[in-house]
Amino acid sequence: MRKTAFIALAAFLCMASLLQAAKPLFARDPSISPDGRQVCFVFDDDLWIVDFDGGDARRLTATEAAEWGPQWSYDGKWIAFNSNRGGVVYPYLISPQGGEAKAIISEAYSVVEWFKDSDALLVTKYNPRFGSGFYKMPLDGSRPTLIAEVGERFATLSPDNKSIVFNRYGYPYREAYTGSMSGNLWKIDIATKEYTQLTDGKYSYRYPRFSHSTGALFYCQSDGERFQVFKTKNLKFKSPKQLSQLDKWSARDISVAKDNERVVFEHFDELYKYDPAAPKGEQVKLLDVNIPEDMWQDNSRFDQARNDISRITVSENQKLMAFEYKYDAFLRPVKGGEPKRITFDQSGISNFVFMEDDRTLMIQKLYRGKEKLFTTSIDDPTNLTKVKWFGSDSLNVNRFYLDMSGKWVLYYDGAVMSSQVAIADSGFTNLRPINAPWPMVSNLAINDSRDFAAYAVVRPDYVYELYVYDFATQAHTKLMNMDGYVSNIGWTPDNHSLLLSKGGEIYRLDLVPRDQFEYDEDFWADALALDAEPEEQEEEPQEEPEPPIEESQAEAPIEETPTEEPEVIEEIEPHEPEEPEKPTLEIYWPGLKQRLVRILKDSEAYLYLYRMEGDNKFYYFSNGSRFNKNFILKSATIYGKDSKTELDFGFRSFNVVHSSGVYYYISNGTLYSCAIGAAPKEIPVDIDYEWDEATLNTRVFEEVWGVFGENFYDPGMHGKDWQAMYDLYLPYAQQARNVSDLATVVDEMIGDVNASHTGFYPRREPEQGRYNQTTYLGLEFDLANRLDKGLKVSFVYPHTRLDHYYKLQVGDLLTHIDGHEITAHTPVDSLLMNKVGKRIYLKLQRDGEEIEADINGLSWSEIRKLGYEHKIAKRRQMVDELTDSQVGYIHIPAMGTENYDQFTKELYTDNVDKKALIIDVRGNVGGRIHDQLISILIKKHYAYTTSRRRTYQPRPEPYSAWDKPSIVLVDEHSFSDGEIFPIVYQQLKLGKVVGYPSSGAVIGTWEYSLVDGSSMRLPGSGWYKMDGTNMEGTGAMPDIIIQHTPNDTIADRDPQLQRAIEEILKEI
């Protein structure tokens, strides 16, 4: 009996243990109570509380919204946090014992820390002119007061509440980063608003927190591999005490108990703690948290949709079609019926094509992060078989198609070079590479006899080349260099010409000279033929029809009449029917380039060659979507004549498939079929679709890993074993409970590579609700002093209606917004929510007189543009005043074409008569116009010209050269091409560079869309100095280094520009 009872008790304890074993993976934002006994943290976007010793956590909130950033009050009675309830981010309060959370104020402030009296919070808020600033927020809902204009979220109040220490700059996931954007700790004296930099290390400092029991400052500092936890006293950083020796993951977002020095912090997917009272070697350890709830979550998602497909293919016999819906492929008869699902892994479909038997489907889709090929039979469509080819295990499939010649064409990414091409015979057999010299950018255009192919490639210097390939000899013959991107190519049946799409226009290249009148109709010949006497033709004798045989006669036997001699039939030897003679390929090289002629263009559409139809006719697509025009199939002669519309697919149509004379296409998610000359017919598609979000998140991780590894500019991945990174992070991605957890995994993995121009932007889930837009008035207010009634204007944005029409001034008092009186408790953000572009009515007072004004609400981008224009105008004014208008000033905010046009406009108008020029690329966000800018500055005058109509005084040529002194300004916010320009300027010794070292973020990048709608940046091209130095990680180093501090920002000083003025004046 005792044995039975013992077994039962053991089973019960085991079951209880299992029930309590749920671990909160990816718990974050830990905050420790003042006494160090409890920890509040965020898990699944809700707040939880657990003992410092670990154990079962207790849920504090349970909403559909997201909560984050909890902070305990000093008296332990409240927890402040932020939440996006209702689609707006506000600060909230909740008791640690639970209950209803209440918004402190309906304005967009972010919680940082409590003041020691527990009746106010240190918070931050964004300001268009200064960025994030510090404020003191009372708990009674009255308006916060400004402490300092420049601040950041990770900050801490000193125990006496007289100063703030915060981290400025730094990348949380790039522990190995060194450069001007490394994180450092700064101190603000609240009384004087004086900023002091506390640290200046090689790697980043982050997450400062004071202990109020000892006054020590705890913080994290990177050792180049991981962020470790440190402690220092009296803000002395030369010999701090290192508390952690973390070897796998970094410490982040630390929290320190006010009454002792217990610490909690994030440790990737877990929470860790530091206990100074624990034995040495056990002070830093896992905070063991259990979630005593059923952690099951339903990851299944269901859709019932009609006509919302994204990709199609149709069998040649037009009996079957395959289509993609969301993340998987389906099969269905063209005429209707219930779709059969082909794939179930949410890996997305990049392409699919029916093979020649109309019963096998070839599919390109993701598999373990890379694009691979599979086949499936319509008899068993869920049984996918991986296609074996020479690169099936290691190479990434780019795309493939079945050419009209019957050849299969496969594009794949090689280990070193992308967009390589291989061809296969019927049934995808005998696949072999053609070994093009450079990545192929066009189709592989195979002629009718299948003896030759034409294609275009792009060289590393972005020169395009056109080639002909001989299948028999495997020889590649270069025809010419091209001056633009070539996409689609086609042959005329006689092999005499190539048609090709280039730059959205269609060209014809005659390999041999053609008779330009060859297809012209001779109307005179027809007319003369009518007047000519018809030739007499000898009538052929007609045999008389045999009389019909009656039924009785047909049944009677026929008697044979013997002849005198048997008929001798000459035996003819059998022979093979003669094959038609294959057209030969002839290239007449003299004048070849002159025979490349444009035959079609359209100013409101991009034109793309589709296919030939006979000797003189071809079809092409006219895509006018960028110009709000329709997608159209047209035809024309090879001379560009007789262009006409064959089919109008409508607006926003795509994925046109041609099968046996019928065109299938998708328009706004709906599938249509149409033959030339007929009306389109809708093919309704009804889908019942179920997918698993956890599986989808894993697929997204695999795709991120795959495309990043395939495209990163350094094949060595900055010294990281990329396959090992996959193996390390995949299990965490598989455990991600939502896309936010997945983002944490991706950021950690990509951060290990330590590269700029990266970023993962997760999809927005439907349950995230609506987005509410902040509205701006074109005014800023004095928030350092709270008024009982109204808001005092501290700044009026120039060139706004309130400025030039109502002539508002600093000191005016805003009293009403849309009839609502402004008091100390009025949430102005709420009054202005979602009013961008809408009429807003204001009342103001000046010296007792009332001013009524009405304006349209401004968006963030509009107010930012106004602030930028004001700042640049002040800098230009400063240069004029300090140089007596002798020196010009141009700021370049980015490196796009429009920025170059603006630069040249300002250079040759406002600055053309200046004696010198200051070029300012501080804050430049990049692009690619550095070469155009350098070309202007390096160009020399080489002649003079005169004009009797103006003046005979010689004028130097070229006019566009700038041969006067210049100087360049750069800072830590100069980015990408905004760094390349000053680096090249400096190397060419065009002048001095003044300012602060740039961040070293120099990689060519582009945006990449992922299978689920998330996106990421792909840093695909490196930049190096002439001596081989990688610009990534080094950046621009000014000749004269001047730091611009927060003190300068608040005081509206510009010491960097001041020094540039001093230097340039020495040269004139």
mmCIF file of N, CA and C in Angstrom, residues 158-224:
data_model
loop_
_atom_site.group_PDB
_atom_site.id
_atom_site.type_symbol
_atom_site.label_atom_id
_atom_site.label_comp_id
_atom_site.label_asym_id
_atom_site.label_seq_id
_atom_site.Cartn_x
_atom_site.Cartn_y
_atom_site.Cartn_z
ATOM 1 N N SER A 158 20.360 60.249 -11.167
ATOM 2 C CA SER A 158 21.280 60.073 -10.046
ATOM 3 C C SER A 158 20.463 59.968 -8.757
ATOM 4 N N PRO A 159 21.007 59.361 -7.718
ATOM 5 C CA PRO A 159 20.257 59.201 -6.475
ATOM 6 C C PRO A 159 19.704 60.506 -5.909
ATOM 7 N N ASP A 160 20.424 61.624 -6.106
ATOM 8 C CA ASP A 160 19.907 62.900 -5.625
ATOM 9 C C ASP A 160 18.987 63.583 -6.632
ATOM 10 N N ASN A 161 18.757 62.947 -7.770
ATOM 11 C CA ASN A 161 17.871 63.462 -8.822
ATOM 12 C C ASN A 161 18.343 64.797 -9.397
ATOM 13 N N LYS A 162 19.656 65.078 -9.286
ATOM 14 C CA LYS A 162 20.171 66.332 -9.814
ATOM 15 C C LYS A 162 20.792 66.177 -11.203
ATOM 16 N N SER A 163 20.992 64.955 -11.617
ATOM 17 C CA SER A 163 21.594 64.731 -12.933
ATOM 18 C C SER A 163 21.013 63.472 -13.559
ATOM 19 N N ILE A 164 21.241 63.343 -14.843
ATOM 20 C CA ILE A 164 20.796 62.175 -15.620
ATOM 21 C C ILE A 164 22.001 61.635 -16.367
ATOM 22 N N VAL A 165 22.195 60.332 -16.309
ATOM 23 C CA VAL A 165 23.201 59.668 -17.147
ATOM 24 C C VAL A 165 22.456 58.866 -18.211
ATOM 25 N N PHE A 166 22.847 59.028 -19.449
ATOM 26 C CA PHE A 166 22.176 58.309 -20.538
ATOM 27 C C PHE A 166 23.190 57.848 -21.565
ATOM 28 N N ASN A 167 22.807 56.826 -22.349
ATOM 29 C CA ASN A 167 23.714 56.410 -23.416
ATOM 30 C C ASN A 167 23.293 57.066 -24.723
ATOM 31 N N ARG A 168 24.306 57.555 -25.407
ATOM 32 C CA ARG A 168 24.097 58.238 -26.685
ATOM 33 C C ARG A 168 24.751 57.418 -27.777
ATOM 34 N N TYR A 169 23.970 57.080 -28.801
ATOM 35 C CA TYR A 169 24.430 56.270 -29.935
ATOM 36 C C TYR A 169 24.648 54.815 -29.507
ATOM 37 N N GLY A 170 25.270 54.067 -30.381
ATOM 38 C CA GLY A 170 25.548 52.654 -30.135
ATOM 39 C C GLY A 170 24.509 51.753 -30.775
ATOM 40 N N TYR A 171 24.958 50.564 -31.189
ATOM 41 C CA TYR A 171 24.096 49.565 -31.811
ATOM 42 C C TYR A 171 23.939 48.383 -30.858
ATOM 43 N N PRO A 172 22.716 48.067 -30.446
ATOM 44 C CA PRO A 172 22.539 47.009 -29.436
ATOM 45 C C PRO A 172 22.977 45.630 -29.903
ATOM 46 N N TYR A 173 22.932 45.370 -31.226
ATOM 47 C CA TYR A 173 23.266 44.033 -31.718
ATOM 48 C C TYR A 173 24.606 43.971 -32.439
ATOM 49 N N ARG A 174 25.334 45.068 -32.472
ATOM 50 C CA ARG A 174 26.646 45.075 -33.134
ATOM 51 C C ARG A 174 27.725 45.297 -32.079
ATOM 52 N N GLU A 175 27.995 44.254 -31.321
ATOM 53 C CA GLU A 175 28.969 44.356 -30.236
ATOM 54 C C GLU A 175 30.371 44.670 -30.743
ATOM 55 N N ALA A 176 30.677 44.274 -31.973
ATOM 56 C CA ALA A 176 32.029 44.462 -32.504
ATOM 57 C C ALA A 176 32.228 45.819 -33.162
ATOM 58 N N TYR A 177 31.184 46.642 -33.216
ATOM 59 C CA TYR A 177 31.297 47.920 -33.926
ATOM 60 C C TYR A 177 32.260 48.873 -33.210
ATOM 61 N N THR A 178 33.111 49.497 -33.984
ATOM 62 C CA THR A 178 33.953 50.595 -33.509
ATOM 63 C C THR A 178 33.799 51.738 -34.500
ATOM 64 N N GLY A 179 33.721 52.939 -33.990
ATOM 65 C CA GLY A 179 33.568 54.079 -34.871
ATOM 66 C C GLY A 179 32.874 55.220 -34.159
ATOM 67 N N SER A 180 32.568 56.255 -34.924
ATOM 68 C CA SER A 180 32.018 57.476 -34.325
ATOM 69 C C SER A 180 30.601 57.306 -33.794
ATOM 70 N N MET A 181 29.922 56.203 -34.187
ATOM 71 C CA MET A 181 28.580 55.952 -33.672
ATOM 72 C C MET A 181 28.590 54.927 -32.540
ATOM 73 N N SER A 182 29.765 54.627 -31.977
ATOM 74 C CA SER A 182 29.822 53.771 -30.799
ATOM 75 C C SER A 182 29.079 54.450 -29.657
ATOM 76 N N GLY A 183 28.400 53.634 -28.862
ATOM 77 C CA GLY A 183 27.644 54.193 -27.760
ATOM 78 C C GLY A 183 28.561 54.681 -26.647
ATOM 79 N N ASN A 184 28.224 55.840 -26.082
ATOM 80 C CA ASN A 184 28.960 56.377 -24.942
ATOM 81 C C ASN A 184 27.984 56.931 -23.919
ATOM 82 N N LEU A 185 28.442 57.062 -22.692
ATOM 83 C CA LEU A 185 27.617 57.576 -21.611
ATOM 84 C C LEU A 185 27.838 59.075 -21.456
ATOM 85 N N TRP A 186 26.733 59.774 -21.289
ATOM 86 C CA TRP A 186 26.758 61.227 -21.109
ATOM 87 C C TRP A 186 25.998 61.576 -19.822
ATOM 88 N N LYS A 187 26.339 62.723 -19.275
ATOM 89 C CA LYS A 187 25.690 63.204 -18.061
ATOM 90 C C LYS A 187 25.091 64.581 -18.321
ATOM 91 N N ILE A 188 23.878 64.792 -17.792
ATOM 92 C CA ILE A 188 23.231 66.101 -17.868
ATOM 93 C C ILE A 188 23.066 66.636 -16.449
ATOM 94 N N ASP A 189 23.520 67.836 -16.228
ATOM 95 C CA ASP A 189 23.212 68.545 -14.990
ATOM 96 C C ASP A 189 21.849 69.201 -15.172
ATOM 97 N N ILE A 190 20.859 68.748 -14.409
ATOM 98 C CA ILE A 190 19.490 69.207 -14.637
ATOM 99 C C ILE A 190 19.351 70.700 -14.395
ATOM 100 N N ALA A 191 20.051 71.226 -13.421
ATOM 101 C CA ALA A 191 19.915 72.644 -13.086
ATOM 102 C C ALA A 191 20.487 73.534 -14.176
ATOM 103 N N THR A 192 21.644 73.153 -14.706
ATOM 104 C CA THR A 192 22.314 74.003 -15.700
ATOM 105 C C THR A 192 22.094 73.553 -17.134
ATOM 106 N N LYS A 193 21.573 72.368 -17.308
ATOM 107 C CA LYS A 193 21.417 71.751 -18.641
ATOM 108 C C LYS A 193 22.760 71.623 -19.366
ATOM 109 N N GLU A 194 23.796 71.383 -18.613
ATOM 110 C CA GLU A 194 25.117 71.193 -19.185
ATOM 111 C C GLU A 194 25.354 69.703 -19.423
ATOM 112 N N TYR A 195 25.807 69.352 -20.646
ATOM 113 C CA TYR A 195 26.082 67.968 -21.018
ATOM 114 C C TYR A 195 27.573 67.689 -20.900
ATOM 115 N N THR A 196 27.914 66.520 -20.340
ATOM 116 C CA THR A 196 29.309 66.108 -20.213
ATOM 117 C C THR A 196 29.453 64.668 -20.689
ATOM 118 N N GLN A 197 30.391 64.414 -21.583
ATOM 119 C CA GLN A 197 30.650 63.051 -22.023
ATOM 120 C C GLN A 197 31.489 62.336 -20.986
ATOM 121 N N LEU A 198 31.021 61.151 -20.544
ATOM 122 C CA LEU A 198 31.681 60.412 -19.485
ATOM 123 C C LEU A 198 32.636 59.345 -20.002
ATOM 124 N N THR A 199 32.336 58.743 -21.141
ATOM 125 C CA THR A 199 33.151 57.644 -21.651
ATOM 126 C C THR A 199 33.575 57.922 -23.080
ATOM 127 N N ASP A 200 34.640 57.267 -23.490
ATOM 128 C CA ASP A 200 35.128 57.381 -24.865
ATOM 129 C C ASP A 200 35.910 56.127 -25.204
ATOM 130 N N GLY A 201 35.240 54.983 -25.128
ATOM 131 C CA GLY A 201 35.902 53.710 -25.340
ATOM 132 C C GLY A 201 35.871 53.271 -26.788
ATOM 133 N N LYS A 202 36.583 52.194 -27.064
ATOM 134 C CA LYS A 202 36.626 51.647 -28.416
ATOM 135 C C LYS A 202 35.286 51.051 -28.794
ATOM 136 N N TYR A 203 34.678 50.315 -27.859
ATOM 137 C CA TYR A 203 33.390 49.682 -28.107
ATOM 138 C C TYR A 203 32.286 50.430 -27.343
ATOM 139 N N SER A 204 31.073 50.006 -27.529
ATOM 140 C CA SER A 204 29.924 50.749 -27.018
ATOM 141 C C SER A 204 29.675 50.532 -25.532
ATOM 142 N N TYR A 205 29.193 51.613 -24.893
ATOM 143 C CA TYR A 205 28.640 51.593 -23.547
ATOM 144 C C TYR A 205 27.128 51.802 -23.679
ATOM 145 N N ARG A 206 26.356 51.037 -22.890
ATOM 146 C CA ARG A 206 24.898 51.180 -22.957
ATOM 147 C C ARG A 206 24.256 50.829 -21.610
ATOM 148 N N TYR A 207 22.972 51.183 -21.483
ATOM 149 C CA TYR A 207 22.083 50.752 -20.407
ATOM 150 C C TYR A 207 22.557 51.170 -19.009
ATOM 151 N N PRO A 208 22.789 52.459 -18.754
ATOM 152 C CA PRO A 208 23.219 52.874 -17.414
ATOM 153 C C PRO A 208 22.073 52.809 -16.396
ATOM 154 N N ARG A 209 22.411 52.414 -15.152
ATOM 155 C CA ARG A 209 21.439 52.394 -14.043
ATOM 156 C C ARG A 209 22.182 52.650 -12.729
ATOM 157 N N PHE A 210 21.673 53.616 -11.950
ATOM 158 C CA PHE A 210 22.260 53.901 -10.643
ATOM 159 C C PHE A 210 21.690 52.962 -9.585
ATOM 160 N N SER A 211 22.559 52.610 -8.635
ATOM 161 C CA SER A 211 22.108 51.992 -7.386
ATOM 162 C C SER A 211 21.964 53.107 -6.359
ATOM 163 N N HIS A 212 20.797 53.210 -5.733
ATOM 164 C CA HIS A 212 20.583 54.281 -4.764
ATOM 165 C C HIS A 212 21.110 53.917 -3.386
ATOM 166 N N SER A 213 21.441 52.648 -3.201
ATOM 167 C CA SER A 213 21.966 52.247 -1.896
ATOM 168 C C SER A 213 23.439 52.603 -1.759
ATOM 169 N N THR A 214 24.183 52.564 -2.859
ATOM 170 C CA THR A 214 25.619 52.856 -2.794
ATOM 171 C C THR A 214 26.036 54.012 -3.693
ATOM 172 N N GLY A 215 25.153 54.438 -4.583
ATOM 173 C CA GLY A 215 25.511 55.488 -5.529
ATOM 174 C C GLY A 215 26.324 55.004 -6.705
ATOM 175 N N ALA A 216 26.574 53.693 -6.777
ATOM 176 C CA ALA A 216 27.362 53.151 -7.886
ATOM 177 C C ALA A 216 26.531 53.158 -9.166
ATOM 178 N N LEU A 217 27.220 53.273 -10.283
ATOM 179 C CA LEU A 217 26.566 53.214 -11.586
ATOM 180 C C LEU A 217 26.839 51.859 -12.215
ATOM 181 N N PHE A 218 25.785 51.164 -12.588
ATOM 182 C CA PHE A 218 25.884 49.912 -13.330
ATOM 183 C C PHE A 218 25.613 50.214 -14.803
ATOM 184 N N TYR A 219 26.278 49.488 -15.683
ATOM 185 C CA TYR A 219 26.093 49.709 -17.110
ATOM 186 C C TYR A 219 26.621 48.490 -17.857
ATOM 187 N N CYS A 220 26.386 48.468 -19.162
ATOM 188 C CA CYS A 220 26.925 47.414 -20.026
ATOM 189 C C CYS A 220 27.972 48.018 -20.953
ATOM 190 N N GLN A 221 29.034 47.269 -21.151
ATOM 191 C CA GLN A 221 30.077 47.679 -22.093
ATOM 192 C C GLN A 221 30.474 46.471 -22.922
ATOM 193 N N SER A 222 30.620 46.682 -24.228
ATOM 194 C CA SER A 222 31.013 45.589 -25.112
ATOM 195 C C SER A 222 32.511 45.335 -25.006
ATOM 196 N N ASP A 223 32.854 44.071 -25.034
ATOM 197 C CA ASP A 223 34.275 43.694 -25.103
ATOM 198 C C ASP A 223 34.672 43.318 -26.528
ATOM 199 N N GLY A 224 33.805 43.630 -27.468
ATOM 200 C CA GLY A 224 34.044 43.284 -28.866
ATOM 201 C C GLY A 224 33.310 42.039 -29.292
#
